[in-house]
């Protein structure tokens, strides 16, 4: 049955695979392997074994723990070689017979007769052996109910299930996916301790979060309507006592759950026995919107959501998500739901640890977006993170998730009966939805409960996790009891998320805290969300006021504020741009002040009247003197396009499971490692979210363009040329662009029921060529791939182009690579020698800048990166910023004469592409699309400061009443 | 060898086929089982089957004294009450009704609505739909409503709820799942879906 299932679910992608991936071994990239391995690792956790192996030492048995996971054979080999030196020991390995024993393990039980202390020490001396501890015998102290399924068996079932789900999820990036089960593994931080194993003991998440305190007070969720949008629920499941209604919105004729996902989610919210849910007396409304093949369409959701509004649902759990925040019908509908007072709780996504992976609808301001942690309070590896990417390129993303809670190894209802344990933000979401349901039932005056006030209570009560930044944990870990206290003394008001701006606070305020601000830099933008618990609609009264604290040098910064004209539904944005005043150009220190905002909402009990609420947003920044030009790098964000809305294919064509470029291509999303690296090298990196005409090039050493998909205004081309003549340098990391391959990677997307044709290649090479042609440079339409060594570094070229044309006095490095274009198009393998991939050029004008080109961006991109090339970026920056030619490259025997571009034509734009639909530069025109008129550069209107001659409150964080 | 010969026997194949058939049938039939409480979209239905709608229309401009109004709740700035008045939020009375004396209040207003019954603004769609003369149109729609709407429109109880539900965007409003057929006129009280605009 499963096989069948899988056959149908992967069909459209199979087309895609067929086109692209011919040899399965090569198609298994590193990252992918990892995701497949992790479920296996979960199986290695010897659950059953450990529940029977604690307490009361057995004198002759020892647990030998290894540094990693090894096969039984290897383990036995290690032990025998370690014990070889200590003579005459009688030992044997105690066989373990459980399903996990087929998998590699990190421990072995060894029986040693007359073990001396020294023999144990020799064992511990072995390089692969971490620890030797006496085996302990079992007392069943855990209160098992006899009909619980065997934990070991559960573990194994889950594993199979995990793999199944995972394979599907990753193969369907377009579809709004059900977010169960990432490769939920216990240790997000990679901490290895034997305690980790204990965590395999089933935990009741409701009890850990102290739901029993509220149960004892008589609150059990009664009278609260909670909707589960998922894969359904079988009718006679023994765990549920109050299933009010089940409806089916799919094209399958069943209401039952054929997967177990929906049952599990419903169980976490409302199970009344075995693995207890949070609100057993709540009224459950089951909406089946996913088929057993995990197919779902926006239109099913729209109709189901309408029904939920009609039924006046109070809390709605959506353990689903997808990258398409430009699906307007869906996004609008979610707004409509919250506007009708439905509290929406949704999973943030399972695409971590990569940044820029937040899923919709959890990334919406009106939705409670939930991330996952394990039982040791580490952010779960799978949990999606990074800022929202809606606001790019001009603005800056909002903080999400809102809160985090347990999502790893949580126990919930099994499909037919019993309990199982699952991982994923799909699991974390119903934990919050269940908690919210329980919380709603504790409030006497239900009028006060709305999507905003609930979110305010949750985030104000959340416990912050140490050492984790806000783009991973949001406001911290759910604290049910504190949320109960806050909610039950709640007065309608507005609040801010984050509630203060402290750009010096590390690591919570990463990335802000990672780079101080200085005069002349691009303004730092903090995108704050305003939550308005007073009403579904509201507005900002007057203008927000900036009040610098004079004793704290508040007058050294300028602040500009932009905000939503209407706060609807329940929320809006407040974007605070911070810049250093001219008088602080060479000053170093901390500046403080606050922004004061008054929010007004129509009052329900007074015609024409308004309720108002005033909030202060404390601001604290670190200022340094403006760094020298050579240390300043400007990142071009304006010309980076991504999915949604158009099909912008991945830069690495081997990544068949993730064909879209959707992580934002920002230094704080999928180029985060590169950013961190540049910071550690002492560079100051700023982001240009506007056309090239909008920056002062004399301020910057190097302008970086990585993987650009956008076109260029003619004015930009002229401006850049002038800037480079005057000493600005340019680094371009390009990517592949081959029209035949682009036609080949089109695929039928079942989600939108149409063919998807890419609008550019990995990068927009024809546009880039227009930009750099003035220097006699061009990239080719070649498509290359392969491993090579450059300056003693192992490198991997993942679907990149080559340099077709370069000035003859430039430096060009060539390597031997595989022709991936041929492989994709004709399934033939061909090795091409002397592919020019790197070029460096000093422009001839007096004091002119330098230009460096490289044909592939994958090695500085966090998504699907196999080998980084930050060393190369360092070398190129040394060249562009300091004019130091890297000797390791210049003296390399890979240096070739620069290509003249005469042997084959340069790439042309794919005919009939729809780039103009998504472009900020092009507009549709009869015939070819033409550039629009150049837009005006963004202009910030700085708030007129109202200085306060008072000292900043010592605690920057405001307390929430 | 024995096994292969056995497999060639016709009766063995027959038994295998029979068992498969039984398995198939039981599984299919099991799916057919339903309880009254459960509703599903795509029941096999005879063509002139109608959804059992139970909407109560209150004819004409109801003169019954209304003390409390339901309204459309969600609006950014406008609201429609159950008497068909559209008003700004500031003109909403404590009882949930629009203040009929306020300048912004208008009853049964079809502003922003096209001839095909699709409007640009939800609140006007609801108000227009509440016009007493729309009852025939709505009944006609209910009698021919697509299966997909069965859950929704059998649960609707009166004219106001019907208009609230009918005017919402739905599966009828989209093309390619993630795009509106017509983003300018997506709220429809009429029978036909929004006019299809090219992307």
PDB file of N, CA and C in Angstrom, chain B residues 114-191:
ATOM      1  N   UNK B 114     -20.492  44.213 -10.051  1.00  0.00           N
ATOM      2  CA  UNK B 114     -20.675  44.134 -11.496  1.00  0.00           C
ATOM      3  C   UNK B 114     -21.999  43.445 -11.816  1.00  0.00           C
ATOM      4  N   UNK B 115     -22.327  43.453 -13.101  1.00  0.00           N
ATOM      5  CA  UNK B 115     -23.582  42.852 -13.534  1.00  0.00           C
ATOM      6  C   UNK B 115     -23.614  41.342 -13.259  1.00  0.00           C
ATOM      7  N   UNK B 116     -22.444  40.695 -13.250  1.00  0.00           N
ATOM      8  CA  UNK B 116     -22.444  39.239 -13.028  1.00  0.00           C
ATOM      9  C   UNK B 116     -22.566  38.876 -11.549  1.00  0.00           C
ATOM     10  N   UNK B 117     -22.778  39.892 -10.692  1.00  0.00           N
ATOM     11  CA  UNK B 117     -22.969  39.599  -9.276  1.00  0.00           C
ATOM     12  C   UNK B 117     -21.677  39.479  -8.496  1.00  0.00           C
ATOM     13  N   UNK B 118     -20.590  39.981  -9.049  1.00  0.00           N
ATOM     14  CA  UNK B 118     -19.318  39.953  -8.326  1.00  0.00           C
ATOM     15  C   UNK B 118     -18.902  41.371  -7.982  1.00  0.00           C
ATOM     16  N   UNK B 119     -18.387  41.531  -6.737  1.00  0.00           N
ATOM     17  CA  UNK B 119     -18.100  42.876  -6.250  1.00  0.00           C
ATOM     18  C   UNK B 119     -16.644  42.990  -5.848  1.00  0.00           C
ATOM     19  N   UNK B 120     -16.212  44.218  -5.758  1.00  0.00           N
ATOM     20  CA  UNK B 120     -14.830  44.475  -5.342  1.00  0.00           C
ATOM     21  C   UNK B 120     -14.715  44.481  -3.823  1.00  0.00           C
ATOM     22  N   UNK B 121     -15.797  44.850  -3.147  1.00  0.00           N
ATOM     23  CA  UNK B 121     -15.737  44.981  -1.691  1.00  0.00           C
ATOM     24  C   UNK B 121     -16.747  44.027  -1.044  1.00  0.00           C
ATOM     25  N   UNK B 122     -16.250  43.244  -0.107  1.00  0.00           N
ATOM     26  CA  UNK B 122     -17.052  42.189   0.497  1.00  0.00           C
ATOM     27  C   UNK B 122     -18.327  42.726   1.137  1.00  0.00           C
ATOM     28  N   UNK B 123     -18.202  43.804   1.887  1.00  0.00           N
ATOM     29  CA  UNK B 123     -19.351  44.323   2.634  1.00  0.00           C
ATOM     30  C   UNK B 123     -20.485  44.742   1.698  1.00  0.00           C
ATOM     31  N   UNK B 124     -20.122  45.303   0.545  1.00  0.00           N
ATOM     32  CA  UNK B 124     -21.158  45.682  -0.419  1.00  0.00           C
ATOM     33  C   UNK B 124     -21.776  44.440  -1.053  1.00  0.00           C
ATOM     34  N   UNK B 125     -20.973  43.433  -1.246  1.00  0.00           N
ATOM     35  CA  UNK B 125     -21.509  42.184  -1.790  1.00  0.00           C
ATOM     36  C   UNK B 125     -22.586  41.638  -0.856  1.00  0.00           C
ATOM     37  N   UNK B 126     -22.283  41.641   0.449  1.00  0.00           N
ATOM     38  CA  UNK B 126     -23.245  41.101   1.413  1.00  0.00           C
ATOM     39  C   UNK B 126     -24.519  41.945   1.418  1.00  0.00           C
ATOM     40  N   UNK B 127     -24.322  43.257   1.409  1.00  0.00           N
ATOM     41  CA  UNK B 127     -25.467  44.155   1.448  1.00  0.00           C
ATOM     42  C   UNK B 127     -26.349  43.979   0.212  1.00  0.00           C
ATOM     43  N   UNK B 128     -25.701  43.879  -0.940  1.00  0.00           N
ATOM     44  CA  UNK B 128     -26.412  43.715  -2.200  1.00  0.00           C
ATOM     45  C   UNK B 128     -27.179  42.394  -2.205  1.00  0.00           C
ATOM     46  N   UNK B 129     -26.509  41.382  -1.678  1.00  0.00           N
ATOM     47  CA  UNK B 129     -27.081  40.036  -1.635  1.00  0.00           C
ATOM     48  C   UNK B 129     -28.305  39.987  -0.714  1.00  0.00           C
ATOM     49  N   UNK B 130     -28.334  40.902   0.281  1.00  0.00           N
ATOM     50  CA  UNK B 130     -29.446  40.902   1.231  1.00  0.00           C
ATOM     51  C   UNK B 130     -30.703  41.563   0.667  1.00  0.00           C
ATOM     52  N   UNK B 131     -30.580  42.200  -0.493  1.00  0.00           N
ATOM     53  CA  UNK B 131     -31.771  42.783  -1.119  1.00  0.00           C
ATOM     54  C   UNK B 131     -32.838  41.708  -1.242  1.00  0.00           C
ATOM     55  N   UNK B 132     -34.074  42.028  -0.868  1.00  0.00           N
ATOM     56  CA  UNK B 132     -35.124  41.007  -0.917  1.00  0.00           C
ATOM     57  C   UNK B 132     -35.271  40.404  -2.316  1.00  0.00           C
ATOM     58  N   UNK B 133     -35.029  41.189  -3.344  1.00  0.00           N
ATOM     59  CA  UNK B 133     -35.247  40.644  -4.691  1.00  0.00           C
ATOM     60  C   UNK B 133     -34.161  39.671  -5.119  1.00  0.00           C
ATOM     61  N   UNK B 134     -33.138  39.487  -4.294  1.00  0.00           N
ATOM     62  CA  UNK B 134     -32.099  38.515  -4.638  1.00  0.00           C
ATOM     63  C   UNK B 134     -32.484  37.102  -4.193  1.00  0.00           C
ATOM     64  N   UNK B 135     -33.626  36.988  -3.519  1.00  0.00           N
ATOM     65  CA  UNK B 135     -33.989  35.693  -2.960  1.00  0.00           C
ATOM     66  C   UNK B 135     -34.128  34.612  -4.023  1.00  0.00           C
ATOM     67  N   UNK B 136     -34.745  34.976  -5.138  1.00  0.00           N
ATOM     68  CA  UNK B 136     -34.936  33.984  -6.213  1.00  0.00           C
ATOM     69  C   UNK B 136     -33.611  33.480  -6.742  1.00  0.00           C
ATOM     70  N   UNK B 137     -32.741  34.444  -6.961  1.00  0.00           N
ATOM     71  CA  UNK B 137     -31.410  34.121  -7.463  1.00  0.00           C
ATOM     72  C   UNK B 137     -30.694  33.164  -6.510  1.00  0.00           C
ATOM     73  N   UNK B 138     -30.805  33.457  -5.219  1.00  0.00           N
ATOM     74  CA  UNK B 138     -30.122  32.639  -4.223  1.00  0.00           C
ATOM     75  C   UNK B 138     -30.730  31.240  -4.148  1.00  0.00           C
ATOM     76  N   UNK B 139     -32.044  31.192  -4.205  1.00  0.00           N
ATOM     77  CA  UNK B 139     -32.692  29.873  -4.165  1.00  0.00           C
ATOM     78  C   UNK B 139     -32.272  29.043  -5.373  1.00  0.00           C
ATOM     79  N   UNK B 140     -32.207  29.712  -6.488  1.00  0.00           N
ATOM     80  CA  UNK B 140     -31.762  29.045  -7.700  1.00  0.00           C
ATOM     81  C   UNK B 140     -30.361  28.499  -7.527  1.00  0.00           C
ATOM     82  N   UNK B 141     -29.525  29.316  -6.963  1.00  0.00           N
ATOM     83  CA  UNK B 141     -28.152  28.877  -6.710  1.00  0.00           C
ATOM     84  C   UNK B 141     -28.130  27.673  -5.772  1.00  0.00           C
ATOM     85  N   UNK B 142     -28.893  27.775  -4.671  1.00  0.00           N
ATOM     86  CA  UNK B 142     -28.879  26.690  -3.684  1.00  0.00           C
ATOM     87  C   UNK B 142     -29.335  25.380  -4.318  1.00  0.00           C
ATOM     88  N   UNK B 143     -30.295  25.484  -5.196  1.00  0.00           N
ATOM     89  CA  UNK B 143     -30.807  24.261  -5.811  1.00  0.00           C
ATOM     90  C   UNK B 143     -29.819  23.619  -6.766  1.00  0.00           C
ATOM     91  N   UNK B 144     -28.882  24.415  -7.228  1.00  0.00           N
ATOM     92  CA  UNK B 144     -27.926  23.867  -8.183  1.00  0.00           C
ATOM     93  C   UNK B 144     -26.503  23.888  -7.663  1.00  0.00           C
ATOM     94  N   UNK B 145     -26.356  24.154  -6.369  1.00  0.00           N
ATOM     95  CA  UNK B 145     -25.009  24.337  -5.814  1.00  0.00           C
ATOM     96  C   UNK B 145     -24.151  23.108  -6.040  1.00  0.00           C
ATOM     97  N   UNK B 146     -22.917  23.376  -6.311  1.00  0.00           N
ATOM     98  CA  UNK B 146     -21.972  22.292  -6.557  1.00  0.00           C
ATOM     99  C   UNK B 146     -21.806  21.444  -5.296  1.00  0.00           C
ATOM    100  N   UNK B 147     -21.431  20.209  -5.508  1.00  0.00           N
ATOM    101  CA  UNK B 147     -21.236  19.296  -4.390  1.00  0.00           C
ATOM    102  C   UNK B 147     -20.289  19.877  -3.344  1.00  0.00           C
ATOM    103  N   UNK B 148     -19.278  20.540  -3.853  1.00  0.00           N
ATOM    104  CA  UNK B 148     -18.250  21.068  -2.959  1.00  0.00           C
ATOM    105  C   UNK B 148     -18.794  22.030  -1.933  1.00  0.00           C
ATOM    106  N   UNK B 149     -19.966  22.585  -2.218  1.00  0.00           N
ATOM    107  CA  UNK B 149     -20.514  23.571  -1.284  1.00  0.00           C
ATOM    108  C   UNK B 149     -21.544  22.981  -0.351  1.00  0.00           C
ATOM    109  N   UNK B 150     -21.739  21.665  -0.449  1.00  0.00           N
ATOM    110  CA  UNK B 150     -22.808  21.071   0.320  1.00  0.00           C
ATOM    111  C   UNK B 150     -22.661  21.322   1.816  1.00  0.00           C
ATOM    112  N   UNK B 151     -21.456  21.057   2.340  1.00  0.00           N
ATOM    113  CA  UNK B 151     -21.234  21.252   3.766  1.00  0.00           C
ATOM    114  C   UNK B 151     -21.647  22.644   4.190  1.00  0.00           C
ATOM    115  N   UNK B 152     -21.176  23.595   3.430  1.00  0.00           N
ATOM    116  CA  UNK B 152     -21.365  24.987   3.817  1.00  0.00           C
ATOM    117  C   UNK B 152     -22.826  25.389   3.758  1.00  0.00           C
ATOM    118  N   UNK B 153     -23.469  25.116   2.615  1.00  0.00           N
ATOM    119  CA  UNK B 153     -24.791  25.700   2.420  1.00  0.00           C
ATOM    120  C   UNK B 153     -25.920  24.896   3.050  1.00  0.00           C
ATOM    121  N   UNK B 154     -25.629  23.674   3.503  1.00  0.00           N
ATOM    122  CA  UNK B 154     -26.665  23.007   4.298  1.00  0.00           C
ATOM    123  C   UNK B 154     -26.602  23.478   5.745  1.00  0.00           C
ATOM    124  N   UNK B 155     -25.487  24.077   6.131  1.00  0.00           N
ATOM    125  CA  UNK B 155     -25.365  24.546   7.510  1.00  0.00           C
ATOM    126  C   UNK B 155     -25.855  25.979   7.669  1.00  0.00           C
ATOM    127  N   UNK B 156     -26.044  26.650   6.554  1.00  0.00           N
ATOM    128  CA  UNK B 156     -26.489  28.041   6.601  1.00  0.00           C
ATOM    129  C   UNK B 156     -27.958  28.100   6.993  1.00  0.00           C
ATOM    130  N   UNK B 157     -28.318  29.033   7.890  1.00  0.00           N
ATOM    131  CA  UNK B 157     -29.682  29.013   8.407  1.00  0.00           C
ATOM    132  C   UNK B 157     -30.594  30.104   7.872  1.00  0.00           C
ATOM    133  N   UNK B 158     -30.052  31.258   7.587  1.00  0.00           N
ATOM    134  CA  UNK B 158     -30.947  32.298   7.102  1.00  0.00           C
ATOM    135  C   UNK B 158     -30.282  33.141   6.024  1.00  0.00           C
ATOM    136  N   UNK B 159     -31.051  34.097   5.557  1.00  0.00           N
ATOM    137  CA  UNK B 159     -30.619  34.946   4.456  1.00  0.00           C
ATOM    138  C   UNK B 159     -29.274  35.621   4.756  1.00  0.00           C
ATOM    139  N   UNK B 160     -29.122  36.130   5.972  1.00  0.00           N
ATOM    140  CA  UNK B 160     -27.892  36.838   6.319  1.00  0.00           C
ATOM    141  C   UNK B 160     -26.688  35.895   6.294  1.00  0.00           C
ATOM    142  N   UNK B 161     -26.824  34.748   6.940  1.00  0.00           N
ATOM    143  CA  UNK B 161     -25.719  33.783   6.938  1.00  0.00           C
ATOM    144  C   UNK B 161     -25.390  33.334   5.526  1.00  0.00           C
ATOM    145  N   UNK B 162     -26.436  33.181   4.730  1.00  0.00           N
ATOM    146  CA  UNK B 162     -26.225  32.757   3.350  1.00  0.00           C
ATOM    147  C   UNK B 162     -25.406  33.796   2.596  1.00  0.00           C
ATOM    148  N   UNK B 163     -25.744  35.061   2.782  1.00  0.00           N
ATOM    149  CA  UNK B 163     -25.018  36.109   2.062  1.00  0.00           C
ATOM    150  C   UNK B 163     -23.580  36.232   2.571  1.00  0.00           C
ATOM    151  N   UNK B 164     -23.404  36.126   3.896  1.00  0.00           N
ATOM    152  CA  UNK B 164     -22.037  36.155   4.429  1.00  0.00           C
ATOM    153  C   UNK B 164     -21.198  35.062   3.780  1.00  0.00           C
ATOM    154  N   UNK B 165     -21.791  33.860   3.712  1.00  0.00           N
ATOM    155  CA  UNK B 165     -21.037  32.720   3.192  1.00  0.00           C
ATOM    156  C   UNK B 165     -20.866  32.802   1.684  1.00  0.00           C
ATOM    157  N   UNK B 166     -21.934  33.218   1.003  1.00  0.00           N
ATOM    158  CA  UNK B 166     -21.883  33.222  -0.455  1.00  0.00           C
ATOM    159  C   UNK B 166     -20.877  34.235  -0.994  1.00  0.00           C
ATOM    160  N   UNK B 167     -20.768  35.354  -0.313  1.00  0.00           N
ATOM    161  CA  UNK B 167     -19.888  36.411  -0.823  1.00  0.00           C
ATOM    162  C   UNK B 167     -18.408  36.126  -0.581  1.00  0.00           C
ATOM    163  N   UNK B 168     -18.100  35.182   0.280  1.00  0.00           N
ATOM    164  CA  UNK B 168     -16.682  34.909   0.543  1.00  0.00           C
ATOM    165  C   UNK B 168     -16.016  34.315  -0.692  1.00  0.00           C
ATOM    166  N   UNK B 169     -14.711  34.530  -0.808  1.00  0.00           N
ATOM    167  CA  UNK B 169     -13.965  33.864  -1.881  1.00  0.00           C
ATOM    168  C   UNK B 169     -13.950  32.367  -1.577  1.00  0.00           C
ATOM    169  N   UNK B 170     -13.940  31.566  -2.625  1.00  0.00           N
ATOM    170  CA  UNK B 170     -14.024  30.124  -2.438  1.00  0.00           C
ATOM    171  C   UNK B 170     -13.274  29.435  -3.567  1.00  0.00           C
ATOM    172  N   UNK B 171     -13.480  28.134  -3.660  1.00  0.00           N
ATOM    173  CA  UNK B 171     -12.838  27.381  -4.743  1.00  0.00           C
ATOM    174  C   UNK B 171     -13.240  27.922  -6.109  1.00  0.00           C
ATOM    175  N   UNK B 172     -14.395  28.609  -6.171  1.00  0.00           N
ATOM    176  CA  UNK B 172     -14.838  29.179  -7.441  1.00  0.00           C
ATOM    177  C   UNK B 172     -14.054  30.433  -7.833  1.00  0.00           C
ATOM    178  N   UNK B 173     -13.298  30.978  -6.886  1.00  0.00           N
ATOM    179  CA  UNK B 173     -12.695  32.292  -7.124  1.00  0.00           C
ATOM    180  C   UNK B 173     -11.308  32.225  -7.723  1.00  0.00           C
ATOM    181  N   UNK B 174     -10.742  31.014  -7.834  1.00  0.00           N
ATOM    182  CA  UNK B 174      -9.323  30.946  -8.187  1.00  0.00           C
ATOM    183  C   UNK B 174      -9.073  30.272  -9.533  1.00  0.00           C
ATOM    184  N   UNK B 175      -7.956  30.643 -10.137  1.00  0.00           N
ATOM    185  CA  UNK B 175      -7.417  29.904 -11.262  1.00  0.00           C
ATOM    186  C   UNK B 175      -5.999  29.484 -10.882  1.00  0.00           C
ATOM    187  N   UNK B 176      -5.578  28.368 -11.352  1.00  0.00           N
ATOM    188  CA  UNK B 176      -4.271  27.804 -11.003  1.00  0.00           C
ATOM    189  C   UNK B 176      -4.061  27.776  -9.499  1.00  0.00           C
ATOM    190  N   UNK B 177      -5.136  27.665  -8.766  1.00  0.00           N
ATOM    191  CA  UNK B 177      -5.119  27.531  -7.317  1.00  0.00           C
ATOM    192  C   UNK B 177      -4.575  28.749  -6.581  1.00  0.00           C
ATOM    193  N   UNK B 178      -3.543  29.388  -7.072  1.00  0.00           N
ATOM    194  CA  UNK B 178      -2.936  30.438  -6.250  1.00  0.00           C
ATOM    195  C   UNK B 178      -3.180  31.845  -6.790  1.00  0.00           C
ATOM    196  N   UNK B 179      -4.120  31.984  -7.736  1.00  0.00           N
ATOM    197  CA  UNK B 179      -4.395  33.296  -8.318  1.00  0.00           C
ATOM    198  C   UNK B 179      -5.909  33.499  -8.396  1.00  0.00           C
ATOM    199  N   UNK B 180      -6.355  34.718  -8.120  1.00  0.00           N
ATOM    200  CA  UNK B 180      -7.780  34.994  -8.283  1.00  0.00           C
ATOM    201  C   UNK B 180      -8.141  35.026  -9.761  1.00  0.00           C
ATOM    202  N   UNK B 181      -9.342  34.550 -10.068  1.00  0.00           N
ATOM    203  CA  UNK B 181      -9.821  34.678 -11.444  1.00  0.00           C
ATOM    204  C   UNK B 181      -9.917  36.144 -11.826  1.00  0.00           C
ATOM    205  N   UNK B 182     -10.428  36.931 -10.874  1.00  0.00           N
ATOM    206  CA  UNK B 182     -10.499  38.367 -11.099  1.00  0.00           C
ATOM    207  C   UNK B 182     -10.269  39.064  -9.757  1.00  0.00           C
ATOM    208  N   UNK B 183      -9.069  39.563  -9.556  1.00  0.00           N
ATOM    209  CA  UNK B 183      -8.768  40.156  -8.252  1.00  0.00           C
ATOM    210  C   UNK B 183      -9.593  41.415  -7.970  1.00  0.00           C
ATOM    211  N   UNK B 184     -10.140  42.020  -9.007  1.00  0.00           N
ATOM    212  CA  UNK B 184     -10.900  43.257  -8.804  1.00  0.00           C
ATOM    213  C   UNK B 184     -12.351  42.992  -8.412  1.00  0.00           C
ATOM    214  N   UNK B 185     -12.875  41.832  -8.748  1.00  0.00           N
ATOM    215  CA  UNK B 185     -14.272  41.539  -8.427  1.00  0.00           C
ATOM    216  C   UNK B 185     -14.352  40.090  -8.012  1.00  0.00           C
ATOM    217  N   UNK B 186     -13.937  39.813  -6.796  1.00  0.00           N
ATOM    218  CA  UNK B 186     -13.839  38.418  -6.371  1.00  0.00           C
ATOM    219  C   UNK B 186     -14.935  37.985  -5.417  1.00  0.00           C
ATOM    220  N   UNK B 187     -15.725  38.930  -4.905  1.00  0.00           N
ATOM    221  CA  UNK B 187     -16.784  38.572  -3.960  1.00  0.00           C
ATOM    222  C   UNK B 187     -18.107  38.498  -4.712  1.00  0.00           C
ATOM    223  N   UNK B 188     -18.657  37.297  -4.827  1.00  0.00           N
ATOM    224  CA  UNK B 188     -19.821  37.112  -5.695  1.00  0.00           C
ATOM    225  C   UNK B 188     -21.031  36.612  -4.914  1.00  0.00           C
ATOM    226  N   UNK B 189     -22.156  37.325  -5.054  1.00  0.00           N
ATOM    227  CA  UNK B 189     -23.411  36.793  -4.503  1.00  0.00           C
ATOM    228  C   UNK B 189     -24.152  36.010  -5.581  1.00  0.00           C
ATOM    229  N   UNK B 190     -23.770  36.218  -6.827  1.00  0.00           N
ATOM    230  CA  UNK B 190     -24.488  35.580  -7.931  1.00  0.00           C
ATOM    231  C   UNK B 190     -24.045  34.138  -8.150  1.00  0.00           C
ATOM    232  N   UNK B 191     -24.626  33.576  -9.187  1.00  0.00           N
ATOM    233  CA  UNK B 191     -24.376  32.168  -9.441  1.00  0.00           C
ATOM    234  C   UNK B 191     -23.032  31.908 -10.091  1.00  0.00           C
TER     235      UNK B 191
END
